[in-house]
Amino acid sequence: YEEEESEPLVEEVDDSYEPTEKEVKEYAIETLGMRFPEDEGLLYLAREGLKAPLPDNWVPYQGRDGEVYYKHRITQEKTYDHPTDLEYRKKYEQQKEKMARKNLKSMNMKASNQLPGGPGSNILNNNASNLFASKMSNSNMLAPSNDSAPIVKLDPRL
């Protein structure tokens, strides 16, 4: 950052501004950390990020080297990154996590539908319940034992 501040730049907001596809992709990759083709459906976040106005109290400056940086009027914090970049990076990461959870849930549902006695079937539940009930009816199972009998875990798929 410059020791002697330059004059603040005047931010002119152009409501009709539409970033090019190249600008959107570059911002998506370089700033948000997107990967393609898997993040193609999240490009809308990059477009929004490019069009986002400066938050209140942030002012753009241009240093002697020509680089634009931003300074917060109250806290005096300075950054070369647009102040909303971090916000859009977080939104991207949240959407990725949400999609990953949704995909995992979908894969789990598909896998359970392929198992005999999957969802909608009472085969699995009845077999497990009957096996558990018959094992529990043996009162020795409930009493502590001093002998070293192995502990057997029931497989709920039986």
Short mmCIF file of C-alpha atoms in Angstrom, two decimals:
data_model
loop_
_atom_site.label_atom_id
_atom_site.label_comp_id
_atom_site.label_asym_id
_atom_site.label_seq_id
_atom_site.Cartn_x
_atom_site.Cartn_y
_atom_site.Cartn_z
CA TYR A 1 0.00 0.00 0.00
CA GLU A 2 1.12 3.52 -0.66
CA GLU A 3 2.60 5.56 2.18
CA GLU A 4 1.03 8.70 0.78
CA GLU A 5 -2.54 8.06 -0.22
CA SER A 6 -3.72 8.99 -3.63
CA GLU A 7 -7.09 10.59 -4.15
CA PRO A 8 -10.04 8.24 -3.82
CA LEU A 9 -11.38 6.92 -7.09
CA VAL A 10 -14.96 7.70 -7.93
CA GLU A 11 -16.89 4.47 -8.25
CA GLU A 12 -19.39 4.78 -11.02
CA VAL A 13 -21.98 2.06 -10.76
CA ASP A 14 -23.26 0.96 -14.14
CA ASP A 15 -26.49 -0.95 -13.53
CA SER A 16 -26.40 -2.28 -17.09
CA TYR A 17 -22.91 -3.79 -16.68
CA GLU A 18 -22.78 -7.43 -17.71
CA PRO A 19 -19.41 -9.16 -17.37
CA THR A 20 -18.19 -11.22 -20.31
CA GLU A 21 -18.05 -15.01 -20.05
CA LYS A 22 -14.26 -14.72 -19.95
CA GLU A 23 -14.40 -12.28 -17.01
CA VAL A 24 -16.86 -14.52 -15.17
CA LYS A 25 -14.69 -17.63 -15.65
CA GLU A 26 -11.49 -15.82 -14.64
CA TYR A 27 -13.12 -14.46 -11.49
CA ALA A 28 -14.63 -17.86 -10.73
CA ILE A 29 -11.27 -19.63 -10.98
CA GLU A 30 -8.83 -17.01 -9.68
CA THR A 31 -10.90 -15.38 -6.94
CA LEU A 32 -13.51 -17.92 -5.87
CA GLY A 33 -11.46 -21.08 -6.49
CA MET A 34 -13.96 -22.80 -8.77
CA ARG A 35 -13.04 -25.84 -10.86
CA PHE A 36 -14.53 -26.77 -14.17
CA PRO A 37 -16.54 -28.50 -15.45
CA GLU A 38 -17.92 -29.59 -12.04
CA ASP A 39 -18.66 -26.04 -10.84
CA GLU A 40 -20.36 -24.89 -14.04
CA GLY A 41 -23.71 -24.65 -12.23
CA LEU A 42 -22.25 -22.19 -9.71
CA LEU A 43 -21.09 -19.60 -12.25
CA TYR A 44 -24.01 -17.39 -11.23
CA LEU A 45 -22.08 -16.66 -8.00
CA ALA A 46 -19.11 -15.39 -9.99
CA ARG A 47 -21.38 -13.18 -12.09
CA GLU A 48 -23.01 -11.78 -8.91
CA GLY A 49 -19.60 -11.22 -7.33
CA LEU A 50 -18.37 -9.23 -10.32
CA LYS A 51 -21.47 -7.05 -10.25
CA ALA A 52 -21.50 -6.53 -6.48
CA PRO A 53 -21.19 -2.90 -5.39
CA LEU A 54 -18.73 -1.81 -2.74
CA PRO A 55 -20.11 -2.22 0.77
CA ASP A 56 -20.74 0.92 2.81
CA ASN A 57 -17.65 2.79 4.03
CA TRP A 58 -15.28 1.16 1.52
CA VAL A 59 -13.49 3.51 -0.88
CA PRO A 60 -11.36 2.53 -3.90
CA TYR A 61 -7.92 4.11 -4.35
CA GLN A 62 -5.31 3.75 -7.05
CA GLY A 63 -1.72 3.54 -5.91
CA ARG A 64 1.28 4.96 -7.77
CA ASP A 65 1.88 1.54 -9.26
CA GLY A 66 -1.58 1.67 -10.85
CA GLU A 67 -3.02 -1.06 -8.63
CA VAL A 68 -6.46 -0.45 -7.20
CA TYR A 69 -6.90 -1.09 -3.50
CA TYR A 70 -9.74 -0.49 -1.07
CA LYS A 71 -9.75 1.29 2.26
CA HIS A 72 -12.43 1.24 4.93
CA ARG A 73 -13.26 4.79 6.05
CA ILE A 74 -13.79 3.89 9.70
CA THR A 75 -11.39 1.02 10.45
CA GLN A 76 -8.71 2.17 7.97
CA GLU A 77 -8.37 -1.48 6.85
CA LYS A 78 -6.80 -1.78 3.39
CA THR A 79 -7.07 -4.62 0.91
CA TYR A 80 -6.24 -5.26 -2.73
CA ASP A 81 -9.18 -7.67 -2.91
CA HIS A 82 -12.63 -6.25 -3.53
CA PRO A 83 -14.31 -6.26 -0.10
CA THR A 84 -17.10 -8.56 -1.31
CA ASP A 85 -14.72 -11.22 -2.70
CA LEU A 86 -14.49 -13.03 0.63
CA GLU A 87 -18.29 -13.01 0.95
CA TYR A 88 -18.68 -14.62 -2.48
CA ARG A 89 -15.90 -17.13 -1.78
CA LYS A 90 -17.83 -18.20 1.34
CA LYS A 91 -21.08 -18.43 -0.63
CA TYR A 92 -19.33 -20.64 -3.18
CA GLU A 93 -17.91 -22.92 -0.47
CA GLN A 94 -21.32 -23.18 1.22
CA GLN A 95 -22.99 -24.13 -2.06
CA LYS A 96 -20.29 -26.74 -2.75
CA GLU A 97 -20.86 -28.28 0.70
CA LYS A 98 -24.62 -28.23 0.20
CA MET A 99 -24.25 -29.96 -3.18
CA ALA A 100 -21.84 -32.54 -1.73
CA ARG A 101 -24.30 -33.39 1.07
CA LYS A 102 -27.13 -33.64 -1.44
CA ASN A 103 -25.07 -35.92 -3.72
CA LEU A 104 -24.03 -38.10 -0.78
CA LYS A 105 -27.63 -38.41 0.38
CA SER A 106 -28.69 -39.29 -3.17
CA MET A 107 -25.94 -41.93 -3.45
CA ASN A 108 -26.95 -43.42 -0.09
CA MET A 109 -30.59 -43.61 -1.20
CA LYS A 110 -29.61 -45.32 -4.47
CA ALA A 111 -27.42 -47.80 -2.61
CA SER A 112 -30.12 -48.63 -0.06
CA ASN A 113 -32.69 -49.08 -2.84
CA GLN A 114 -30.44 -51.74 -4.38
CA LEU A 115 -30.23 -53.79 -1.18
CA PRO A 116 -32.79 -56.55 -0.55
CA GLY A 117 -35.20 -55.19 1.98
CA GLY A 118 -34.36 -51.60 1.12
CA PRO A 119 -36.77 -48.69 1.69
CA GLY A 120 -40.39 -49.68 1.36
CA SER A 121 -39.67 -53.29 2.29
CA ASN A 122 -40.27 -54.88 5.67
CA ILE A 123 -37.92 -57.79 4.99
CA LEU A 124 -34.89 -56.13 6.51
CA ASN A 125 -36.73 -54.61 9.44
CA ASN A 126 -38.66 -57.78 10.29
CA ASN A 127 -35.61 -60.03 10.08
CA ALA A 128 -33.53 -57.73 12.27
CA SER A 129 -36.38 -57.27 14.75
CA ASN A 130 -37.07 -61.00 14.98
CA LEU A 131 -33.39 -61.84 15.40
CA PHE A 132 -32.97 -59.18 18.07
CA ALA A 133 -36.11 -60.28 19.91
CA SER A 134 -35.04 -63.94 19.92
CA LYS A 135 -31.54 -63.06 21.16
CA MET A 136 -32.89 -60.78 23.88
CA SER A 137 -35.37 -63.38 25.14
CA ASN A 138 -32.40 -65.36 26.42
CA SER A 139 -32.06 -63.96 29.96
CA ASN A 140 -28.34 -64.80 30.06
CA MET A 141 -27.79 -62.05 27.52
CA LEU A 142 -28.93 -59.48 30.08
CA ALA A 143 -26.96 -60.77 33.07
CA PRO A 144 -23.29 -59.92 33.45
CA SER A 145 -21.02 -62.85 32.86
CA ASN A 146 -17.57 -63.59 34.21
CA ASP A 147 -16.66 -66.06 31.50
CA SER A 148 -14.77 -64.74 28.53
CA ALA A 149 -17.40 -65.36 25.87
CA PRO A 150 -16.81 -63.25 22.78
CA ILE A 151 -19.07 -60.26 22.27
CA VAL A 152 -20.98 -60.55 19.01
CA LYS A 153 -22.45 -57.50 17.36
CA LEU A 154 -25.63 -58.06 15.41
CA ASP A 155 -25.53 -57.14 11.76
CA PRO A 156 -28.81 -55.28 11.10
CA ARG A 157 -28.85 -56.63 7.53
CA LEU A 158 -29.49 -60.20 8.77
#
